[in-house]
Coordinates of N, CA, C and O in Angstrom, one line a residue:
P25 N 0.8 -1.2 0.0 CA 0.0 0.0 0.0 C 0.8 1.3 0.0 O 1.9 1.3 0.6
P26 N 0.4 2.3 -0.6 CA 1.2 3.6 -0.6 C 1.2 4.2 0.8 O 0.4 3.9 1.6
A27 N 2.3 4.9 1.0 CA 2.5 5.5 2.3 C 1.5 6.7 2.5 O 1.1 7.4 1.5
A28 N 1.1 6.9 3.7 CA 0.1 8.0 4.0 C 0.9 9.0 4.8 O 1.7 8.7 5.7
V29 N 0.6 10.3 4.6 CA 1.3 11.4 5.3 C 0.2 12.1 6.2 O -0.8 12.6 5.6
S30 N 0.5 12.2 7.5 CA -0.4 13.0 8.3 C -0.2 14.5 8.1 O 1.0 14.9 8.3
K31 N -1.2 15.2 7.8 CA -1.0 16.7 7.7 C -0.7 17.3 9.0 O -0.1 18.4 9.0
E32 N -1.2 16.8 10.1 CA -1.0 17.5 11.4 C 0.5 17.4 11.8 O 1.1 18.3 12.3
T33 N 1.2 16.2 11.6 CA 2.5 16.0 12.1 C 3.5 15.9 11.0 O 4.7 15.9 11.3
Q34 N 3.1 15.7 9.8 CA 4.0 15.5 8.6 C 4.7 14.2 8.8 O 5.7 14.0 8.2
A35 N 4.3 13.2 9.7 CA 4.9 12.0 9.8 C 4.3 11.0 8.8 O 3.2 11.1 8.4
V36 N 5.2 10.1 8.3 CA 4.8 9.2 7.3 C 4.3 7.9 8.0 O 5.0 7.4 8.8
D37 N 3.1 7.4 7.6 CA 2.6 6.1 8.1 C 2.7 5.1 7.0 O 2.0 5.2 6.0
Y38 N 3.6 4.2 7.2 CA 3.8 3.1 6.1 C 3.0 1.9 6.3 O 3.0 1.0 5.6
G39 N 2.1 1.9 7.4 CA 1.2 0.8 7.6 C 1.8 -0.2 8.7 O 2.9 -0.1 9.1
G40 N 1.0 -1.2 9.0 CA 1.3 -2.1 10.1 C 2.3 -3.1 9.8 O 2.9 -3.7 10.7
T41 N 2.7 -3.3 8.5 CA 3.7 -4.3 8.2 C 4.9 -3.7 7.6 O 5.8 -4.3 7.0
C42 N 5.0 -2.4 7.8 CA 6.2 -1.6 7.2 C 6.9 -0.8 8.2 O 6.4 -0.4 9.2
W43 N 8.2 -0.8 8.0 CA 9.1 0.0 9.0 C 10.1 0.8 8.1 O 10.5 0.4 7.0
K44 N 10.4 1.9 8.7 CA 11.5 2.7 8.2 C 12.8 2.3 9.0 O 12.8 2.5 10.2
V45 N 13.8 1.7 8.3 CA 14.9 1.0 9.0 C 16.2 1.8 8.7 O 16.4 2.3 7.6
T46 N 16.9 2.1 9.8 CA 18.2 2.7 9.6 C 19.3 1.6 9.7 O 19.4 0.9 10.7
F47 N 20.2 1.6 8.7 CA 21.2 0.5 8.7 C 22.6 1.0 9.2 O 22.9 2.2 9.0
E48 N 23.2 0.1 9.9 CA 24.6 0.4 10.4 C 25.5 -0.6 9.6 O 26.6 -0.1 9.1
S49 N 25.2 -1.9 9.5 CA 26.0 -2.8 8.7 C 25.1 -4.0 8.3 O 24.0 -4.2 8.7
L50 N 25.6 -4.7 7.2 CA 24.9 -5.9 6.7 C 26.0 -6.9 6.5 O 27.1 -6.7 6.0
V51 N 25.6 -8.2 7.0 CA 26.5 -9.3 6.9 C 25.7 -10.4 6.2 O 24.7 -10.8 6.6
I52 N 26.2 -11.0 5.1 CA 25.6 -12.1 4.4 C 26.5 -13.3 4.6 O 27.7 -13.2 4.3
S53 N 25.9 -14.4 5.1 CA 26.7 -15.6 5.3 C 25.9 -16.8 4.7 O 24.7 -16.8 4.6
L54 N 26.7 -17.9 4.4 CA 26.1 -19.1 3.9 C 26.8 -20.3 4.7 O 28.0 -20.3 4.7
F55 N 26.0 -21.1 5.3 CA 26.5 -22.2 6.1 C 27.6 -21.7 7.1 O 28.6 -22.4 7.3
G56 N 27.4 -20.6 7.7 CA 28.3 -20.1 8.8 C 29.5 -19.4 8.2 O 30.4 -18.9 9.0
V57 N 29.6 -19.3 6.9 CA 30.8 -18.6 6.3 C 30.4 -17.2 5.8 O 29.5 -17.1 5.1
T58 N 31.1 -16.2 6.3 CA 30.7 -14.8 5.9 C 31.1 -14.6 4.4 O 32.3 -14.8 4.1
L59 N 30.2 -14.2 3.6 CA 30.5 -14.0 2.2 C 30.6 -12.5 1.8 O 31.4 -12.1 0.9
F60 N 30.0 -11.7 2.6 CA 29.9 -10.2 2.3 C 29.6 -9.5 3.6 O 28.8 -9.8 4.3
T61 N 30.3 -8.4 3.7 CA 30.1 -7.4 4.8 C 30.0 -6.0 4.3 O 30.9 -5.7 3.5
K62 N 29.1 -5.2 4.6 CA 29.0 -3.8 4.2 C 28.7 -2.9 5.4 O 27.7 -3.2 6.1
E63 N 29.5 -1.9 5.6 CA 29.2 -0.9 6.6 C 28.5 0.3 5.8 O 28.9 0.7 4.8
F64 N 27.4 0.8 6.4 CA 26.7 1.9 5.8 C 27.0 3.2 6.4 O 27.3 3.3 7.6
G65 N 26.9 4.3 5.7 CA 27.1 5.6 6.2 C 26.0 6.0 7.1 O 24.9 5.5 7.1
E66 N 26.2 7.0 7.9 CA 25.2 7.5 8.9 C 24.0 8.0 8.1 O 24.0 8.6 7.1
G67 N 22.8 7.6 8.7 CA 21.5 8.0 8.1 C 21.0 7.2 6.9 O 20.1 7.6 6.3
T68 N 21.7 6.0 6.6 CA 21.2 5.2 5.5 C 19.9 4.5 6.0 O 19.9 3.8 6.9
Q69 N 18.8 4.8 5.3 CA 17.5 4.3 5.6 C 16.8 3.7 4.5 O 17.0 4.1 3.3
R70 N 15.9 2.7 4.7 CA 15.1 2.1 3.7 C 13.7 1.8 4.3 O 13.6 1.7 5.5
I71 N 12.7 1.6 3.5 CA 11.4 1.2 3.9 C 11.3 -0.3 3.7 O 11.5 -0.8 2.6
W72 N 10.9 -1.0 4.7 CA 10.7 -2.5 4.7 C 9.3 -2.9 4.7 O 8.6 -2.4 5.7
R73 N 8.8 -3.7 3.8 CA 7.5 -4.2 3.9 C 7.7 -5.7 4.2 O 8.4 -6.4 3.4
T74 N 7.1 -6.2 5.2 CA 7.4 -7.6 5.7 C 6.2 -8.5 5.7 O 5.1 -8.1 6.0
T75 N 6.5 -9.7 5.2 CA 5.5 -10.8 5.3 C 6.1 -11.9 6.3 O 7.3 -12.3 6.1
Y76 N 5.3 -12.3 7.2 CA 5.8 -13.3 8.2 C 5.4 -14.7 7.8 O 4.2 -14.9 7.6
L77 N 6.4 -15.5 7.6 CA 6.1 -16.9 7.2 C 6.0 -17.8 8.4 O 5.1 -18.7 8.4
D78 N 6.8 -17.6 9.4 CA 6.7 -18.3 10.7 C 7.4 -17.6 11.8 O 7.7 -16.4 11.5
E79 N 7.7 -18.1 12.9 CA 8.4 -17.4 14.0 C 9.8 -16.9 13.6 O 10.2 -15.9 14.2
S80 N 10.4 -17.5 12.7 CA 11.8 -17.1 12.5 C 12.1 -16.7 11.0 O 13.2 -16.4 10.7
T81 N 11.1 -16.8 10.1 CA 11.3 -16.5 8.7 C 10.5 -15.4 8.2 O 9.3 -15.3 8.5
R82 N 11.1 -14.5 7.5 CA 10.5 -13.3 7.0 C 10.8 -13.1 5.5 O 12.0 -13.4 5.1
I83 N 9.9 -12.6 4.7 CA 10.2 -12.1 3.4 C 10.0 -10.6 3.5 O 9.0 -10.1 3.9
V84 N 11.1 -9.9 3.1 CA 11.1 -8.5 3.2 C 11.3 -7.9 1.8 O 12.2 -8.3 1.1
R85 N 10.4 -6.9 1.5 CA 10.6 -6.1 0.3 C 11.0 -4.8 0.7 O 10.3 -4.1 1.5
A86 N 12.2 -4.3 0.2 CA 12.8 -3.1 0.7 C 13.2 -2.2 -0.4 O 13.7 -2.6 -1.4
G87 N 13.0 -0.9 -0.2 CA 13.4 0.1 -1.2 C 13.7 1.4 -0.5 O 13.4 1.6 0.7
R88 N 14.2 2.3 -1.3 CA 14.6 3.7 -0.7 C 13.4 4.6 -0.5 O 13.4 5.4 0.4
T89 N 12.3 4.4 -1.2 CA 11.2 5.3 -1.2 C 9.9 4.8 -0.6 O 9.1 5.6 -0.3
G90 N 9.7 3.5 -0.5 CA 8.5 2.9 -0.1 C 7.6 2.6 -1.3 O 6.5 2.1 -1.1
R91 N 8.0 3.0 -2.5 CA 7.3 2.7 -3.7 C 7.6 1.3 -4.2 O 8.7 0.8 -4.0
L92 N 6.6 0.6 -4.8 CA 6.8 -0.7 -5.3 C 7.9 -0.8 -6.4 O 8.5 -1.8 -6.5
D93 N 8.1 0.2 -7.1 CA 8.9 0.1 -8.3 C 10.4 0.2 -7.9 O 11.3 0.0 -8.8
D94 N 10.8 0.5 -6.7 CA 12.2 0.4 -6.3 C 12.6 -0.7 -5.3 O 13.6 -0.7 -4.7
E95 N 11.6 -1.6 -5.1 CA 11.9 -2.6 -4.1 C 12.7 -3.8 -4.5 O 12.8 -4.1 -5.7
M96 N 13.5 -4.3 -3.6 CA 14.2 -5.6 -3.7 C 13.7 -6.6 -2.7 O 13.1 -6.2 -1.7
V97 N 13.8 -7.9 -3.0 CA 13.2 -8.9 -2.1 C 14.3 -9.6 -1.4 O 15.4 -10.0 -2.0
F98 N 14.1 -9.8 -0.1 CA 15.1 -10.5 0.8 C 14.4 -11.6 1.6 O 13.3 -11.4 2.1
Y99 N 15.0 -12.7 1.7 CA 14.5 -13.9 2.5 C 15.4 -13.9 3.7 O 16.6 -14.0 3.6
M100 N 14.8 -13.8 4.9 CA 15.6 -13.7 6.1 C 15.1 -14.7 7.1 O 13.9 -15.0 7.3
T101 N 16.1 -15.3 7.9 CA 15.8 -16.2 9.0 C 16.5 -15.7 10.3 O 17.6 -15.1 10.1
R102 N 15.9 -15.9 11.4 CA 16.6 -15.5 12.7 C 17.6 -16.6 13.1 O 17.4 -17.8 13.0
T103 N 18.7 -16.2 13.5 CA 19.8 -17.1 14.0 C 19.6 -17.4 15.4 O 19.1 -16.6 16.2
D104 N 20.1 -18.6 15.9 CA 20.0 -19.0 17.3 C 21.3 -18.5 18.0 O 21.4 -18.7 19.2
D105 N 22.3 -18.0 17.3 CA 23.6 -17.6 17.8 C 23.4 -16.3 18.5 O 23.1 -15.2 17.9
D106 N 23.6 -16.2 19.8 CA 23.4 -15.0 20.6 C 24.6 -14.0 20.4 O 24.5 -12.8 20.8
S107 N 25.7 -14.4 19.7 CA 26.8 -13.5 19.5 C 26.6 -12.6 18.3 O 27.3 -11.7 18.1
V108 N 25.5 -12.8 17.5 CA 25.3 -12.0 16.3 C 24.5 -10.8 16.7 O 23.7 -10.8 17.4

């Protein structure tokens, strides 16, 4: 759904399954081996639209603007490793 802007506060409401996320870093690993690490600059933000598959699995569509035409799809699972 498109984002709604409140005229009173000028705050953007992206809906109940969307978040504005600020990134610090991203780590991609496969079978416990780190394949890619990226550090983001201060203020790097994206809009995430989330579909919950179960307690630990999410499909996230993320883009810079919240519009459908700039989204990328991510499949994410929660790790049991407390050190992450």
